[in-house]
Amino acid sequence: MTQTAATSSDSATQPPAPAPAPFTGSIKLNAFQILMRRWTHLHPYNAGQVMEITGNPDRERWKHAAQSVLAEMGLGVPRFSDRETVVHFDAARVPAEIVIDQSEQHLESFFNDELNRPFAAGDLSIRFCVLPKPNSNGSGPSHYFAAVYDHWIGDSRAMRDLMNRIFERYQYPDRTPHNGGLPPLSLAAPAFKPLFRHHVGWVTRLAAIR
């Protein structure tokens, strides 16, 4: 997996933008997240992403990469309130040690198990794992880096962005938002109206019902 980013010729002379502080506020869950949280009381509502990476896995590097990216965001263990409609991430509850599991399972078998394994109260909402990639064409070793997450925490796009940053930090452990790395993601999502009001127009509730 390779990514390139175009920069202007004078970018090296510009001072890096300061990285925002980790988010420590409360977030009101949207309707989809509330529905997912309710569903988890009946059965796990998990999702997953996986990347194929050239080379043998270095679990210590993956742990450093995931740990540093999540700490920059302030993505720690969630606490829910108001009947699970509000979540709070406390900076003190960002795990000091991110666990990178290792599995010898086939990728399909791994996800069949993990998508049905619940997240317990007090768990981080993402689990990471490295898995072997069968080498069938003699092209050299490679491996999978997988993330399984409690789906309320984010959609596919958000998780791919997070994986992208973890992968960059795995490639370049010393690169941060302060010295040329990708900007950190934020947990402070904007509300629905500022994002979509101009798409739906100024439709009143009465007109919507009609």
Short mmCIF file of C-alpha atoms in Angstrom, two decimals:
data_model
loop_
_atom_site.label_atom_id
_atom_site.label_comp_id
_atom_site.label_asym_id
_atom_site.label_seq_id
_atom_site.Cartn_x
_atom_site.Cartn_y
_atom_site.Cartn_z
CA MET A 1 0.00 0.00 0.00
CA THR A 2 1.62 3.22 -1.12
CA GLN A 3 0.39 6.76 -0.87
CA THR A 4 1.87 10.04 -2.07
CA ALA A 5 0.88 13.58 -1.25
CA ALA A 6 1.64 16.57 -3.46
CA THR A 7 3.10 19.61 -1.69
CA SER A 8 4.05 23.04 -2.93
CA SER A 9 7.71 23.72 -3.65
CA ASP A 10 8.00 26.14 -0.74
CA SER A 11 6.27 23.90 1.80
CA ALA A 12 9.57 23.05 3.45
CA THR A 13 10.06 26.68 4.37
CA GLN A 14 6.67 27.02 6.04
CA PRO A 15 6.47 26.33 9.78
CA PRO A 16 4.25 23.33 10.60
CA ALA A 17 0.76 24.13 11.80
CA PRO A 18 0.28 23.37 15.50
CA ALA A 19 -1.59 20.15 16.13
CA PRO A 20 -4.88 20.51 18.01
CA ALA A 21 -5.06 19.23 21.56
CA PRO A 22 -6.72 15.83 22.07
CA PHE A 23 -10.48 16.12 22.28
CA THR A 24 -11.78 15.79 25.83
CA GLY A 25 -15.39 16.96 25.54
CA SER A 26 -18.73 15.23 25.29
CA ILE A 27 -20.28 14.14 22.00
CA LYS A 28 -23.99 13.69 21.40
CA LEU A 29 -24.49 10.56 19.34
CA ASN A 30 -26.43 10.89 16.12
CA ALA A 31 -29.47 8.76 15.29
CA PHE A 32 -27.41 6.07 13.55
CA GLN A 33 -24.98 5.75 16.45
CA ILE A 34 -27.83 5.51 18.97
CA LEU A 35 -29.42 2.76 16.90
CA MET A 36 -26.10 0.87 16.76
CA ARG A 37 -25.68 1.18 20.53
CA ARG A 38 -29.18 -0.24 21.06
CA TRP A 39 -28.48 -3.08 18.67
CA THR A 40 -25.37 -4.10 20.62
CA HIS A 41 -27.58 -5.08 23.56
CA LEU A 42 -28.91 -7.87 21.33
CA HIS A 43 -25.81 -8.74 19.30
CA PRO A 44 -22.42 -7.16 18.55
CA TYR A 45 -22.61 -4.48 15.86
CA ASN A 46 -18.97 -4.58 14.76
CA ALA A 47 -17.19 -3.67 11.53
CA GLY A 48 -13.64 -4.12 10.28
CA GLN A 49 -10.91 -2.83 8.01
CA VAL A 50 -7.76 -4.57 6.85
CA MET A 51 -4.59 -3.58 5.00
CA GLU A 52 -2.05 -5.82 3.28
CA ILE A 53 1.46 -4.62 4.14
CA THR A 54 4.70 -5.68 2.49
CA GLY A 55 7.23 -7.28 4.84
CA ASN A 56 7.06 -9.17 8.10
CA PRO A 57 4.98 -7.53 10.86
CA ASP A 58 6.72 -5.58 13.60
CA ARG A 59 4.17 -5.62 16.43
CA GLU A 60 6.14 -3.15 18.53
CA ARG A 61 6.12 -0.63 15.67
CA TRP A 62 2.41 -1.21 15.09
CA LYS A 63 1.76 -0.65 18.80
CA HIS A 64 3.70 2.62 18.80
CA ALA A 65 1.92 3.73 15.63
CA ALA A 66 -1.59 3.00 16.91
CA GLN A 67 -0.89 4.32 20.38
CA SER A 68 0.53 7.65 19.22
CA VAL A 69 -2.27 8.28 16.70
CA LEU A 70 -5.04 7.51 19.18
CA ALA A 71 -3.39 9.63 21.87
CA GLU A 72 -3.24 12.62 19.48
CA MET A 73 -6.99 12.30 18.93
CA GLY A 74 -7.86 11.65 22.55
CA LEU A 75 -9.63 8.44 21.52
CA GLY A 76 -9.72 6.48 24.75
CA VAL A 77 -12.17 4.30 26.60
CA PRO A 78 -15.68 5.76 26.17
CA ARG A 79 -18.06 6.64 28.98
CA PHE A 80 -21.75 6.90 28.14
CA SER A 81 -24.45 8.99 29.79
CA ASP A 82 -28.03 10.13 29.19
CA ARG A 83 -29.21 6.62 28.32
CA GLU A 84 -26.24 6.09 25.99
CA THR A 85 -26.98 9.12 23.84
CA VAL A 86 -23.86 11.02 24.93
CA VAL A 87 -20.27 9.76 25.00
CA HIS A 88 -17.29 11.28 26.78
CA PHE A 89 -13.63 10.52 26.10
CA ASP A 90 -11.43 11.34 29.06
CA ALA A 91 -7.77 12.06 28.24
CA ALA A 92 -6.80 10.12 31.35
CA ARG A 93 -8.51 7.04 29.92
CA VAL A 94 -6.48 6.90 26.71
CA PRO A 95 -4.80 3.50 27.07
CA ALA A 96 -1.11 3.66 27.93
CA GLU A 97 -0.67 0.32 26.17
CA ILE A 98 -2.47 -0.48 22.93
CA VAL A 99 -2.65 -4.23 22.43
CA ILE A 100 -1.73 -5.54 18.98
CA ASP A 101 -2.94 -9.13 18.85
CA GLN A 102 -1.38 -11.74 16.61
CA SER A 103 -3.43 -14.45 14.95
CA GLU A 104 -2.56 -17.36 12.69
CA GLN A 105 -6.15 -17.61 11.45
CA HIS A 106 -7.18 -17.28 7.85
CA LEU A 107 -8.44 -13.75 7.24
CA GLU A 108 -12.04 -14.82 6.61
CA SER A 109 -12.14 -16.99 9.73
CA PHE A 110 -10.64 -14.18 11.80
CA PHE A 111 -13.30 -11.67 10.76
CA ASN A 112 -16.10 -14.21 11.19
CA ASP A 113 -15.04 -14.52 14.83
CA GLU A 114 -14.19 -10.90 15.53
CA LEU A 115 -17.31 -9.37 14.03
CA ASN A 116 -19.32 -11.48 16.46
CA ARG A 117 -17.15 -10.89 19.56
CA PRO A 118 -18.63 -8.15 21.77
CA PHE A 119 -16.77 -5.18 23.21
CA ALA A 120 -17.04 -5.20 26.99
CA ALA A 121 -17.65 -2.11 29.10
CA GLY A 122 -14.30 -0.49 29.78
CA ASP A 123 -12.79 -1.69 26.50
CA LEU A 124 -11.31 0.55 23.87
CA SER A 125 -13.76 0.56 20.94
CA ILE A 126 -11.14 -0.73 18.46
CA ARG A 127 -9.16 -3.98 18.45
CA PHE A 128 -5.98 -4.35 16.36
CA CYS A 129 -4.37 -7.53 15.07
CA VAL A 130 -1.65 -8.68 12.67
CA LEU A 131 -2.20 -11.83 10.59
CA PRO A 132 -0.02 -13.77 8.15
CA LYS A 133 -0.51 -13.31 4.41
CA PRO A 134 -0.03 -16.60 2.55
CA ASN A 135 2.76 -16.23 0.02
CA SER A 136 1.58 -18.04 -3.09
CA ASN A 137 3.55 -16.25 -5.82
CA GLY A 138 7.03 -16.01 -4.36
CA SER A 139 6.93 -12.21 -4.15
CA GLY A 140 8.29 -12.02 -0.62
CA PRO A 141 6.70 -11.83 2.82
CA SER A 142 3.71 -9.65 3.62
CA HIS A 143 1.10 -9.50 6.34
CA TYR A 144 -2.30 -8.09 7.21
CA PHE A 145 -2.98 -5.34 9.72
CA ALA A 146 -6.61 -5.49 10.81
CA ALA A 147 -8.85 -3.28 12.91
CA VAL A 148 -12.21 -4.42 14.26
CA TYR A 149 -14.32 -1.70 15.83
CA ASP A 150 -17.59 -1.18 17.61
CA HIS A 151 -19.44 0.36 14.68
CA TRP A 152 -20.94 3.32 16.53
CA ILE A 153 -17.43 4.80 16.84
CA GLY A 154 -17.23 5.66 13.15
CA ASP A 155 -18.13 4.77 9.59
CA SER A 156 -15.95 3.13 6.96
CA ARG A 157 -14.48 6.43 5.73
CA ALA A 158 -13.51 7.56 9.22
CA MET A 159 -11.85 4.23 10.01
CA ARG A 160 -9.94 4.20 6.72
CA ASP A 161 -8.64 7.68 7.54
CA LEU A 162 -7.57 6.44 10.96
CA MET A 163 -5.86 3.37 9.46
CA ASN A 164 -4.12 5.65 6.97
CA ARG A 165 -2.57 7.65 9.79
CA ILE A 166 -1.55 4.54 11.71
CA PHE A 167 0.06 3.15 8.55
CA GLU A 168 1.97 6.38 7.98
CA ARG A 169 3.23 6.31 11.57
CA TYR A 170 4.23 2.66 11.09
CA GLN A 171 6.29 3.63 8.03
CA TYR A 172 7.75 6.76 9.61
CA PRO A 173 7.68 6.43 13.42
CA ASP A 174 9.15 9.90 13.98
CA ARG A 175 6.79 11.74 11.64
CA THR A 176 4.06 13.63 13.48
CA PRO A 177 1.60 16.42 12.62
CA HIS A 178 4.31 18.79 13.88
CA ASN A 179 6.92 17.69 11.35
CA GLY A 180 5.23 16.95 8.04
CA GLY A 181 2.88 14.12 8.95
CA LEU A 182 -0.83 13.92 8.25
CA PRO A 183 -2.99 16.16 10.45
CA PRO A 184 -4.64 14.32 13.35
CA LEU A 185 -8.28 13.38 13.11
CA SER A 186 -10.76 15.02 15.44
CA LEU A 187 -13.50 13.42 17.49
CA ALA A 188 -15.45 16.68 17.46
CA ALA A 189 -17.78 15.97 14.55
CA PRO A 190 -19.89 18.86 13.27
CA ALA A 191 -23.64 18.75 13.72
CA PHE A 192 -26.01 17.61 10.99
CA LYS A 193 -27.49 20.98 10.06
CA PRO A 194 -24.26 22.85 9.18
CA LEU A 195 -23.25 19.95 6.95
CA PHE A 196 -26.47 19.10 5.15
CA ARG A 197 -28.96 21.95 5.51
CA HIS A 198 -27.99 23.42 2.14
CA HIS A 199 -28.66 20.04 0.50
CA VAL A 200 -32.18 19.59 1.85
CA GLY A 201 -33.24 23.24 1.72
CA TRP A 202 -35.28 25.16 4.25
CA VAL A 203 -38.05 22.61 4.50
CA THR A 204 -40.29 23.15 7.48
CA ARG A 205 -41.50 20.25 9.56
CA LEU A 206 -45.06 20.79 8.35
CA ALA A 207 -43.93 20.70 4.71
CA ALA A 208 -41.87 17.58 5.41
CA ILE A 209 -44.89 15.82 6.90
CA ARG A 210 -47.07 16.89 3.96
#
